[in-house]
XYZ file of C-alpha atoms in Angstrom:
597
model
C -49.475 -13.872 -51.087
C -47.445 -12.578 -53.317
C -39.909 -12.282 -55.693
C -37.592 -10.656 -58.846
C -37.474 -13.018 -60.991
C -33.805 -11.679 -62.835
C -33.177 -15.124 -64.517
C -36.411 -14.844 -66.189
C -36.652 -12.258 -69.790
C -39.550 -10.847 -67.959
C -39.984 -9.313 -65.269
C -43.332 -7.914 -63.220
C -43.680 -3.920 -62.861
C -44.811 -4.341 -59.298
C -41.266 -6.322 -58.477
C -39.412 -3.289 -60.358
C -41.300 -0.797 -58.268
C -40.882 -2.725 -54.478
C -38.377 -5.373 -54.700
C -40.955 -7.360 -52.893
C -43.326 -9.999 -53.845
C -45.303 -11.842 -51.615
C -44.891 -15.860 -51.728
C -47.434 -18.364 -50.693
C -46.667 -19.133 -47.308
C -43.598 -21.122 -46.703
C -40.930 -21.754 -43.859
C -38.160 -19.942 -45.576
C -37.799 -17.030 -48.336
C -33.679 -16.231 -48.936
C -30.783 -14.297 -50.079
C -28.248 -11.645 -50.352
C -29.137 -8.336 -52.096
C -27.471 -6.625 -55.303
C -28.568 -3.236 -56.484
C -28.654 -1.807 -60.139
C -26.557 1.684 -61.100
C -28.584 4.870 -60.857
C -27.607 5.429 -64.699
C -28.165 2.204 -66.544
C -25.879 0.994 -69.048
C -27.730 -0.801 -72.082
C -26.458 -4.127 -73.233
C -26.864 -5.242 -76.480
C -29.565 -7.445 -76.541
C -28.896 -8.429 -79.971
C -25.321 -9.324 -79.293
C -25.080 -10.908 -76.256
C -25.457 -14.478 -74.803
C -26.836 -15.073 -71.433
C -23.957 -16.579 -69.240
C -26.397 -18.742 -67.361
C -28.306 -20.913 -70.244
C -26.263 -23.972 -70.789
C -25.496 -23.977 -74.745
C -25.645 -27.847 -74.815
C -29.640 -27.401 -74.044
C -32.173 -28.809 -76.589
C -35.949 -28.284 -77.102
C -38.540 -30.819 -76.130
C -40.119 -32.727 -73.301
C -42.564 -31.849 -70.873
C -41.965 -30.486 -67.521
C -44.224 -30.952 -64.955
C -43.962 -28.958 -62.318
C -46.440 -28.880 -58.313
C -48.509 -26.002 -58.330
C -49.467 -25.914 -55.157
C -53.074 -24.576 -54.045
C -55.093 -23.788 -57.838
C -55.375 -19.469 -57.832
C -59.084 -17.685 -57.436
C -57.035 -16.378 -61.394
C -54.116 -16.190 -63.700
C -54.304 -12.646 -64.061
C -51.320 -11.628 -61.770
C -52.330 -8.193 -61.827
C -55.599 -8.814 -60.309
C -54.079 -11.479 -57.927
C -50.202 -11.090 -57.745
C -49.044 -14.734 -56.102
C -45.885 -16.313 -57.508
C -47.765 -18.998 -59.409
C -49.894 -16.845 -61.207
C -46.524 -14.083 -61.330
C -44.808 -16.651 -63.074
C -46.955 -17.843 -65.641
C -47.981 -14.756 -66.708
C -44.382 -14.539 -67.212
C -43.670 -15.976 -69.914
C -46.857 -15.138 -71.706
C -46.236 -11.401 -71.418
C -42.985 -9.369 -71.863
C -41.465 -6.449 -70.249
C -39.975 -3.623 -72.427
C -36.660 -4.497 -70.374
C -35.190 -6.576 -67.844
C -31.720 -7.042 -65.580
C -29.021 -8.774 -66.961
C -28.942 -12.866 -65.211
C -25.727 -12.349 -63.202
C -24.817 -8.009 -63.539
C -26.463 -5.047 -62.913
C -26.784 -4.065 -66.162
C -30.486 -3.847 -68.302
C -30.999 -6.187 -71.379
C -34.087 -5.011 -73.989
C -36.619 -7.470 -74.266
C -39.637 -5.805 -76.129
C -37.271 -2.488 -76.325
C -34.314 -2.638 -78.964
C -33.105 0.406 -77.845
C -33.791 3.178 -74.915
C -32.231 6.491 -74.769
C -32.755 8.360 -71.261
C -32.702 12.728 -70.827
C -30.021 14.529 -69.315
C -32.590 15.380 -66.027
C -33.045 11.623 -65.986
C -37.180 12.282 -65.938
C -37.880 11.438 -69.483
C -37.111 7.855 -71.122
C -37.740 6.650 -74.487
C -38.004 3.156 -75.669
C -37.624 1.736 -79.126
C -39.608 -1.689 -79.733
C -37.892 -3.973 -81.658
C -39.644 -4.202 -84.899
C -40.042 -7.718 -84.880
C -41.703 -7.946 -81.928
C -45.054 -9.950 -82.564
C -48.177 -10.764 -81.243
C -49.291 -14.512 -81.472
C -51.991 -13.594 -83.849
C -49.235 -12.197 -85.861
C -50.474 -8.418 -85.040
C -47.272 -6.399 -84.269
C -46.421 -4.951 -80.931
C -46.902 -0.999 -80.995
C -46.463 1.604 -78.623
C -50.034 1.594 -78.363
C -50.033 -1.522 -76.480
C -47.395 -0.444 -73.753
C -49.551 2.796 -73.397
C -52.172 0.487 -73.028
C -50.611 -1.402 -70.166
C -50.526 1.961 -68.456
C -54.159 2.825 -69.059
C -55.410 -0.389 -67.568
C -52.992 -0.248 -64.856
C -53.796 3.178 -63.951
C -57.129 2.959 -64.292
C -59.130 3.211 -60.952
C -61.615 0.908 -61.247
C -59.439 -2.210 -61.854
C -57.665 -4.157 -58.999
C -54.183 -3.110 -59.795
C -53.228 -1.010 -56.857
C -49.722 -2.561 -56.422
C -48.821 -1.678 -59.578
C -49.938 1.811 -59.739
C -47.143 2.750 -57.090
C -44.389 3.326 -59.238
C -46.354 4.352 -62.679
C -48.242 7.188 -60.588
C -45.039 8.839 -61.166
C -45.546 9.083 -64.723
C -47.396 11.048 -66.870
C -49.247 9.102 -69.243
C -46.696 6.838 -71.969
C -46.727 9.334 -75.208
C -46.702 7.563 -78.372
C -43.891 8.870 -80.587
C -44.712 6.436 -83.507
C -46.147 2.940 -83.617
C -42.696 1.783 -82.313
C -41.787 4.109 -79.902
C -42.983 4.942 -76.768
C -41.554 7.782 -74.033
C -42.224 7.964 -70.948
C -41.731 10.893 -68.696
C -41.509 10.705 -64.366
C -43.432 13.868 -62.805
C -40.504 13.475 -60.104
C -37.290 12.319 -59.012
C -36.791 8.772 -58.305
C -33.762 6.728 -58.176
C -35.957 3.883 -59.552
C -37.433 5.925 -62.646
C -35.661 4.118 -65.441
C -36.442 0.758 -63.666
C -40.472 1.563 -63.089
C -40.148 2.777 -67.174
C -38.579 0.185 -68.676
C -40.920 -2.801 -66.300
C -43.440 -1.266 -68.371
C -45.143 -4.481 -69.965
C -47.510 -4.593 -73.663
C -51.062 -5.674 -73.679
C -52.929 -6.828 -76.666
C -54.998 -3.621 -77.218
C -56.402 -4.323 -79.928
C -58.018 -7.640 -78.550
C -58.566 -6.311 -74.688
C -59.375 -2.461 -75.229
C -63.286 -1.888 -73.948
C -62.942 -5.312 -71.926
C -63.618 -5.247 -67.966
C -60.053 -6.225 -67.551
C -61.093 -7.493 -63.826
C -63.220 -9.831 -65.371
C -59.809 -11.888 -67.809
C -58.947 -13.907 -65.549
C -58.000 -17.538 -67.355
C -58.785 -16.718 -70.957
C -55.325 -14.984 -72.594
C -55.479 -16.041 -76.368
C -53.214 -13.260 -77.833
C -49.410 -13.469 -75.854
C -45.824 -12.255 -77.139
C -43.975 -14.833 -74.710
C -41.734 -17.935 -75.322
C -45.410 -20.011 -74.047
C -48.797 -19.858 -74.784
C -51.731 -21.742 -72.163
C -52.967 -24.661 -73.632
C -55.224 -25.898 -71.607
C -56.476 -25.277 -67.770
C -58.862 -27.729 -65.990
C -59.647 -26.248 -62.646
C -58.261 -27.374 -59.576
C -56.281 -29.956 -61.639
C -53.849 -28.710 -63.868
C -52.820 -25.717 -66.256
C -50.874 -26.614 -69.405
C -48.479 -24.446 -71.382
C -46.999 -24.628 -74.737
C -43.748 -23.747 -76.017
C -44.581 -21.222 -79.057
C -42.508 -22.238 -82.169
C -43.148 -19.047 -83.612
C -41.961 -16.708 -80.737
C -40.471 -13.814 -82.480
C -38.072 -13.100 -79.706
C -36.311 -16.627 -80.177
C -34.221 -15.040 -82.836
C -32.429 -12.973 -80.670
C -28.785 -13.945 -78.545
C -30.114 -13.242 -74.786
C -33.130 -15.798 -75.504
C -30.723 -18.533 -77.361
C -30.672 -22.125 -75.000
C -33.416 -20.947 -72.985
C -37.525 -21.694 -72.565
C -36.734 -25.198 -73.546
C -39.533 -27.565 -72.863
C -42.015 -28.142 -75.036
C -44.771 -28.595 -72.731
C -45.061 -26.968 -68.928
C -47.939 -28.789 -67.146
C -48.530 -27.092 -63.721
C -50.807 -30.000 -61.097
C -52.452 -28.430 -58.548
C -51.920 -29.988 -55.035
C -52.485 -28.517 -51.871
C -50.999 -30.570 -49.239
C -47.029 -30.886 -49.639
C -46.938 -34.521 -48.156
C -48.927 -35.687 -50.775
C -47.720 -33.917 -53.180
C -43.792 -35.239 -52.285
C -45.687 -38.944 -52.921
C -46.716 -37.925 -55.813
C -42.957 -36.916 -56.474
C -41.891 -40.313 -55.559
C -44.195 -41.843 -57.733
C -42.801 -39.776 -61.035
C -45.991 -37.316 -61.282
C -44.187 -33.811 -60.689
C -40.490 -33.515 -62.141
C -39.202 -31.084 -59.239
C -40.087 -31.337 -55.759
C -38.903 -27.722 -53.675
C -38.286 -28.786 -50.201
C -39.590 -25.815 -48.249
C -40.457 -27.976 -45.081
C -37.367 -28.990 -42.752
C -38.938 -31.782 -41.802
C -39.172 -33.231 -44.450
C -35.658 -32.485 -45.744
C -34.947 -34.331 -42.419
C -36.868 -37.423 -42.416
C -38.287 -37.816 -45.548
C -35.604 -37.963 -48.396
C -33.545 -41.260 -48.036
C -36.286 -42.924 -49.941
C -34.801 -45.729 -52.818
C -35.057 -43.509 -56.090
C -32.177 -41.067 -53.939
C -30.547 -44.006 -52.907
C -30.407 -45.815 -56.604
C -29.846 -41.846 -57.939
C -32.778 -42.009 -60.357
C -33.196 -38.883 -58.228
C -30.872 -35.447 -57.610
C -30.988 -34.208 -54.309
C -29.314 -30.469 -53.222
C -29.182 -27.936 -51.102
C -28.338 -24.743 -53.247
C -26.658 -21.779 -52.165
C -27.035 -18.698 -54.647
C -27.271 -14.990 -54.236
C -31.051 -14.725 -53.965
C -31.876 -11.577 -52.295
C -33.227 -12.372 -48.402
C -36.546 -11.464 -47.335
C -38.643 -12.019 -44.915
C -41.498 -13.734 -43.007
C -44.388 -13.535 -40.166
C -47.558 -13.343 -38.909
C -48.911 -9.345 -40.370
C -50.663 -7.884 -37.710
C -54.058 -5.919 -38.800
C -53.649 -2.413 -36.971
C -56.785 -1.430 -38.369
C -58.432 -3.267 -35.581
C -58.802 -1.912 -32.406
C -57.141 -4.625 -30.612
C -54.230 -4.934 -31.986
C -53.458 -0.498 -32.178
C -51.053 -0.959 -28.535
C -47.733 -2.092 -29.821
C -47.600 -3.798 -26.159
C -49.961 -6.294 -27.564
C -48.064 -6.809 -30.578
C -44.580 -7.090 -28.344
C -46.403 -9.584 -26.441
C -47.702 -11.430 -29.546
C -44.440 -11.683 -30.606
C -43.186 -12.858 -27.073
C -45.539 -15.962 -27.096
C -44.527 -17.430 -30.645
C -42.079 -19.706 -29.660
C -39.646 -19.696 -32.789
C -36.595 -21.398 -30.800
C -38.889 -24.836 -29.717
C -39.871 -24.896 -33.450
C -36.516 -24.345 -34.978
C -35.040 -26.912 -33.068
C -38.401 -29.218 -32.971
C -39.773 -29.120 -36.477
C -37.285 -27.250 -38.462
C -34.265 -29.382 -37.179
C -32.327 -25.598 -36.789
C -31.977 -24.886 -40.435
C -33.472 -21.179 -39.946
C -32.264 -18.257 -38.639
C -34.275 -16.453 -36.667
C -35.092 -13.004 -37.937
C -35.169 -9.554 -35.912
C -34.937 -7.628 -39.278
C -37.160 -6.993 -42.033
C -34.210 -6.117 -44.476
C -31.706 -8.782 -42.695
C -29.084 -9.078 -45.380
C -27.996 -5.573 -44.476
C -26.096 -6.933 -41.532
C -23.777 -9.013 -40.665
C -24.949 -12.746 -39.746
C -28.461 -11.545 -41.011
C -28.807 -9.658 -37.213
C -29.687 -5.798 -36.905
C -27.773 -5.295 -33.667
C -29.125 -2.316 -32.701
C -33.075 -4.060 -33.306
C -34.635 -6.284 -30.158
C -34.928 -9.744 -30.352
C -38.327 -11.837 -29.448
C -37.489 -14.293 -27.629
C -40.273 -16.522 -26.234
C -41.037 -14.886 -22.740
C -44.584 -16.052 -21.529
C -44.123 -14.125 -18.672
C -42.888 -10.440 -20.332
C -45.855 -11.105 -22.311
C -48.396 -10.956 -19.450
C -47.171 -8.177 -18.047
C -47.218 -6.458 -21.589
C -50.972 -7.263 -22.277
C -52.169 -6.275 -18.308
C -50.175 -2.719 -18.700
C -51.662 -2.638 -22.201
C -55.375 -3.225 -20.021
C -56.141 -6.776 -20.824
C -57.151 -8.934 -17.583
C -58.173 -12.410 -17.458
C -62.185 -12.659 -17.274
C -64.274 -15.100 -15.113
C -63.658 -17.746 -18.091
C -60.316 -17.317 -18.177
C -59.917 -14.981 -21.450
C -58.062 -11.834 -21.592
C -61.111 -8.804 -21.893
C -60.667 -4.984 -21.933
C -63.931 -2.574 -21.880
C -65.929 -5.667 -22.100
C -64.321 -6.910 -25.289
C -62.711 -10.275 -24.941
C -58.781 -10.770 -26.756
C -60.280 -13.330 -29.576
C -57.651 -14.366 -32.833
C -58.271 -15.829 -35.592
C -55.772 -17.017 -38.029
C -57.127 -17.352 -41.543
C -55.115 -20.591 -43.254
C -55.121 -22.325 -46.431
C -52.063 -24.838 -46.334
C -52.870 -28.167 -44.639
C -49.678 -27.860 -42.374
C -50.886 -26.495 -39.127
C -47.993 -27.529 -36.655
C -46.568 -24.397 -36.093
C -49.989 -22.830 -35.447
C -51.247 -25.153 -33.266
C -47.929 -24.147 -31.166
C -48.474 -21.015 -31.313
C -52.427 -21.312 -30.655
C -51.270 -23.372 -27.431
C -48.808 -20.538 -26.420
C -51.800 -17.914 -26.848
C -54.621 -20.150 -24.992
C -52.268 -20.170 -21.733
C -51.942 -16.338 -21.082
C -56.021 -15.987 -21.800
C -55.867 -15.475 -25.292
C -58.969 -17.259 -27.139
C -57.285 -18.108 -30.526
C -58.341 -20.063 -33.355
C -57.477 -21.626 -37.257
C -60.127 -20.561 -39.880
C -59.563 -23.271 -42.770
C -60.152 -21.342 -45.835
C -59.447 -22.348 -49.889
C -56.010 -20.474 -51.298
C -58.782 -18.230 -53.599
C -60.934 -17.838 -50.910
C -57.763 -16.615 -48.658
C -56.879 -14.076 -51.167
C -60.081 -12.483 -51.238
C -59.784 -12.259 -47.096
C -56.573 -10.236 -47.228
C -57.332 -7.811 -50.036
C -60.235 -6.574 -47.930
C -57.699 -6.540 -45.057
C -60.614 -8.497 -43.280
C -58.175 -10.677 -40.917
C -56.504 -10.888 -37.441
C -52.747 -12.115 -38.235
C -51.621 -13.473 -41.400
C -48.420 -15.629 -42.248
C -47.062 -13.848 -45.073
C -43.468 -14.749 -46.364
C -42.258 -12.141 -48.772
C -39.282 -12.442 -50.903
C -36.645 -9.562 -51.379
C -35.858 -7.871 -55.014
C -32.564 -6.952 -56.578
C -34.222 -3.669 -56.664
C -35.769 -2.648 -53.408
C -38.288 0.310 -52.782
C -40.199 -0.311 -49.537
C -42.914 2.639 -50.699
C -45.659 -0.291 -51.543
C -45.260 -2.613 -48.653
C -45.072 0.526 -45.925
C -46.349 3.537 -46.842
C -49.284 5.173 -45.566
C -51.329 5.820 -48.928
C -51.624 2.098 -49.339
C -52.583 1.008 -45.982
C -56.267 1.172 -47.251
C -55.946 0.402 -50.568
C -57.852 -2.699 -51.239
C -55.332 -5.562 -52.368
C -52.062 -3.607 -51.233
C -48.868 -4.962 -50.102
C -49.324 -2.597 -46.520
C -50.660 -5.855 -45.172
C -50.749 -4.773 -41.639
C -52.060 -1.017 -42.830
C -49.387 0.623 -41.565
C -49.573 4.315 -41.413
C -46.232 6.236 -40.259
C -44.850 9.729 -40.447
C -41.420 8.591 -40.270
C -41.732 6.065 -42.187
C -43.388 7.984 -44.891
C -40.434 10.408 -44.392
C -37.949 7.674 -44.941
C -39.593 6.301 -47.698
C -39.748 10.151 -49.620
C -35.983 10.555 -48.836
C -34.902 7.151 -50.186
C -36.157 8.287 -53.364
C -34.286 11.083 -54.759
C -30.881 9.351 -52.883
C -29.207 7.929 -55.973
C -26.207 6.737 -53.601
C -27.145 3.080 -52.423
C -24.855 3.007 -49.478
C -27.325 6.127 -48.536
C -30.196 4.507 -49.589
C -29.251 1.191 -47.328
C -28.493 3.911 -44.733
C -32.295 4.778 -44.974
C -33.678 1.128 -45.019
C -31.727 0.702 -41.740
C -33.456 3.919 -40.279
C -36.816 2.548 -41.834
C -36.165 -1.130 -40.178
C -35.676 0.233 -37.181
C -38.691 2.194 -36.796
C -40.355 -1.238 -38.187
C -39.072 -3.237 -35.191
C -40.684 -0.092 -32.864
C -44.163 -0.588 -34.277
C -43.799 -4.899 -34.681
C -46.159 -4.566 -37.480
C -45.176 -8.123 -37.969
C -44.628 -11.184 -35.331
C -41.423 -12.444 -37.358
C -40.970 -15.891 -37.902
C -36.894 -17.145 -39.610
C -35.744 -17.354 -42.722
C -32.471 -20.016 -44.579
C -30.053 -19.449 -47.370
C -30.455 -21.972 -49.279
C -32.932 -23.864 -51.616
C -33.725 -27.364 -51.350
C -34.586 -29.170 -54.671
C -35.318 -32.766 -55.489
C -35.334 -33.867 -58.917
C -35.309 -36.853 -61.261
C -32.334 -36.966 -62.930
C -33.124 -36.482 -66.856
C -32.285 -32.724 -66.805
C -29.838 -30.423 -68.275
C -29.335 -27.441 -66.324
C -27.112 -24.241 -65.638
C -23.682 -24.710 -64.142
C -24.548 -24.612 -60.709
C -27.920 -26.253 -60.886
C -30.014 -22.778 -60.754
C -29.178 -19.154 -61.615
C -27.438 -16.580 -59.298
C -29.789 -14.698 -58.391
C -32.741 -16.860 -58.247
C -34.538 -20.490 -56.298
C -36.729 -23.017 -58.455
C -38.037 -20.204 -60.350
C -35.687 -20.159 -63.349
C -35.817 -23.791 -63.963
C -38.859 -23.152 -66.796
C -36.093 -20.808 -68.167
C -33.286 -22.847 -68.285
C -33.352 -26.340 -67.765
C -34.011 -29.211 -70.367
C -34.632 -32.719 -71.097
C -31.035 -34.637 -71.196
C -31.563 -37.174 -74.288
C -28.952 -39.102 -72.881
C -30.269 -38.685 -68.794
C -33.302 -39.504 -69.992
C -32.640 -42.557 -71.754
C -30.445 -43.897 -69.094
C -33.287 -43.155 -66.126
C -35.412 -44.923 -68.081
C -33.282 -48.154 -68.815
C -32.411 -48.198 -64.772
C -36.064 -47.973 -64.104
C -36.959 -50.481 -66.300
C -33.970 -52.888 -64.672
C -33.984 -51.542 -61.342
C -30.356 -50.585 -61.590
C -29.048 -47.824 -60.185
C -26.959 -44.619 -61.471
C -24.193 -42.397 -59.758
C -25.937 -40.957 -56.890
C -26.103 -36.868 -57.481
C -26.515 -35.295 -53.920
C -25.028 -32.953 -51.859
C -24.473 -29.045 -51.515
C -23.991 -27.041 -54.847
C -22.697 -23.283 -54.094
C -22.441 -20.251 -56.846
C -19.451 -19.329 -58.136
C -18.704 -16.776 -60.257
């Protein structure tokens, strides 16, 4: 379960390489998509402000923030989920990142970068005072490092190998520079290069690296983890002696003193939890709830923010992955027919109170109105479906369920989240046509070890979309049995492969959008997904004792970059707390905050 995180200094190699990353499952995952030059232009990293952080923002305070369902580890490269993505975050640092609002790189661990003529060979400069909590320096050693453990076989960090396969192993030039030369051609080159991260060799070299899973003690980030009790709560602390504070692009940003993540599985409780003070954010990622359940006093008396956002997030997408590797599912009539009973319309307008679109594209924001025209669209067609699954050989048996060659047409859908309604719909929808289908109720780390041994019938995936996008990891045919790959459904495609080889060398991105339209129709051909709807906006709830960007959250990003760039408000703070104390009530702060740039 597994988004480009541009706000943030850091960013994960596997979101450089795919543009994807998996989310844990949610109704919507949003945006519009913005692509990055073939031939980078460096900004001064030393120089230059980020236009996002708010330069009235002061350290201090604790944020505490719903975690959702506590992860089987921290270690996103061993189990690459957004929570654990983003903590790792700002523990660990990429040699560079993309600029908050252009498409322009800024050096984070990397000073300086010069790139060859043949655009195969890159070179990165630490910056000198790049530091190690333990006060060790940063070297090239530990970026070649990264690679090593990355690419080494026998650790679980096949998603991340996609992109650095291209590369011959990092060269160390001195202890503060590092080059790194591509075996091939890739538009992305300079992007899979510079995501190149450090690791602390000289405190993890000769460890089983699939074995650090909570303990990190040596970081370079803005935060360090102070404390994690399981299934309750993970703690961060700012580090006052981050050496990368001293530089422009970090000034006003990674504010809070304390991050406290509380681990909650069920959203209802955790929104009373909200009510009651416990988390400072509350994401609204259920409709319903958005609907019914936010009119409550601390709104009404504005102790509380409530908006709907609308950014530039890139727009991915969402639905149930379909396991070709089993037999049963190999006839794409049963998948057309899968897709045919999930009535998304009845739960758009029924529990989602219409504030989807329904999807009929796996790369949607490369049409118009979010539609590929030339793509079919699923609607709910009980009767198309039948006659799908009887031409596909699947007739109803003396008890009722669908059987071919004595095998009876069994589901089971493997959940962790404790909101079931739109399965149980869909379970209803399956039961009438003779299909015996059924919830297996399974913890989140217990779920994650399901799908990385591909060992399940459909899975609701959402996936967000990149700023960079390269579809190799999530389609192509050498990670369809890779354990832990994106290639959920184990797709394995010819044309798709084809697609995926051309894309690379095509430095033109009205070309290479040219190709994911090729590639997204052959997608909609095979329905390795049944695909659920998506929104364009973020819904946040929030008490009102924060400083934050402009427009509430960054331009290219949801919730994520609030750790990045909010703070506590002195003055919002002190007044919350005086109109709690006297039950007063402040100017109410609601209502729809759009991007501008």
């Amino acid at each position: 379960m597994k988004r480009f995180f541009a706000s943030r200094t850091f960013l994960c190699a596997l979101v450089l390489s795919t543009g994807f990353l998996a989310c844990q499952k949610r109704e919507p995952e949003k945006t519009q998509t913005s692509e990055v030059a073939a031939a980078p232009v460096a900004v001064d990293s030393a120089g230059e402000f980020d236009p996002i952080a708010n330069t009235a923002a002061v350290p201090g305070g604790t944020y505490v923030s719903w975690g959702g369902a506590f992860p089987k580890s921290l270690n996103m490269w061993l189990d690459y989920n957004s929570f654990s993505a983003e903590v790792m975050s700002y523990l660990y640092e990429n040699l560079v990142t993309l600029h908050s609002t252009k498409d322009e790189p800024v050096g984070v661990l990397a000073k300086s970068w010069e790139i060859s003529k043949d655009g195969k060979t890159f070179t990165f400069h630490i910056d000198p005072r790049a530091r190690w909590s333990d006060g060790q320096p940063v070297t090239a050693r530990d970026v070649q490092f990264f690679y090593d453990v990355i690419m080494n076989p026998s650790n679980m960090t096949p998603i991340f190998r996609v992109d650095l396969k291209r590369f011959a192993r990092p060269e160390i030039v001195d202890s503060v520079t590092v080059r790194m030369t591509a075996t091939q051609a890739h538009w992305g080159n300079f992007w899979a290069a510079s995501g190149m991260m450090a690791f602390p060799s000289h405190v993890w070299e000769g460890k089983d690296f699939n074995q650090i899973n909570f303990e990190f003690p040596v970081v370079s980030g803005p935060y360090a983890v102070e404390e994690i009790k399981k299934e309750r709560y993970v703690s961060l602390r700012r580090r006052a002696d981050w050496w990368g504070r001293s530089k422009r692009y970090t000034q006003h940003k990674y504010n809070f003193e304390r991050i406290k993540y509380r681990f909650m599985e069920d959203r209802n409780k955790a929104l009373e939890a909200f009510q009651k003070g416990e988390f400072d954010v509350y994401p609204v990622y259920t409709a319903s709830l958005w609907a019914e359940h936010t009119d409550f006093d601390q709104i009404k008396k504005g102790w509380v923010s409530k908006h709907r956002v609308y950014n530039r997030e890139p727009k991915g997408f969402q639905g149930f992955a379909v396991n070709l590797r089993k037999p049963i599912f190999q006839d794409v009539r049963v998948r057309q027919a899968l897709s045919h009973l999930l009535n998304r319309e009845l739960m758009n307008d029924k529990l989602m109170f219409n504030q989807y679109f329904l999807l009929n594209s796996y790369y949607p924001d490369l049409y118009p109105n979010n539609r590929n025209p030339d793509a079919p669209f699923y609607e709910y067609n009980p009767d198309k479906a039948r006659k799908l699954l009887a031409d596909a050989g699947w007739k109803p048996g003396s008890d009722g369920v669908l059987a071919r060659n004595g095998q009876r047409f069994e589901i089971t859908f493997p959940v962790a989240s404790v909101d079931l309604r739109h399965y149980n719909v869909y379970l209803e929808d399956l039961k009438k046509v003779g299909i015996a289908a059924k919830i297996e109720q399974l913890s989140q780390s217990t779920l994650s070890k399901r799908i990385d041994n591909h060992d399940f019938d459909l899975y609701w995936a959402a996936w967000g979309a990149g700023r960079l996008r390269d579809p190799e990891a999530v389609w192509h045919s050498s990670q369809a049995d890779q354990l832990a790959s994106n290639n959920y459904p184990g797709i394995k495609d010819k044309l798709i492969d084809s697609l995926i080889e051309a894309q690379k060398t095509e430095m033109d991105l009205g070309k290479r959008n040219t190709l994911l339209k090729r590639l997204d129709g052959r997608l909609n051909e095979i329905v390795p997904y049944v695909l659920l709807w998506q929104a364009d906006n973020s819904r946040l709830l929030y008490w009102n004792r924060f400083g934050t960007p402009k427009y509430i959250l960054d331009k290219f990003n949801r919730e994520d970059g609030i750790i990045t760039y909010w703070y506590v408000d002195p003055a919002k703070q002190k007044s919350l707390e005086n109109a709690k104390a006297d039950g007063a009530s402040l100017p109410v702060d609601t209502g729809d905050v759009k991007y501008q740039e």
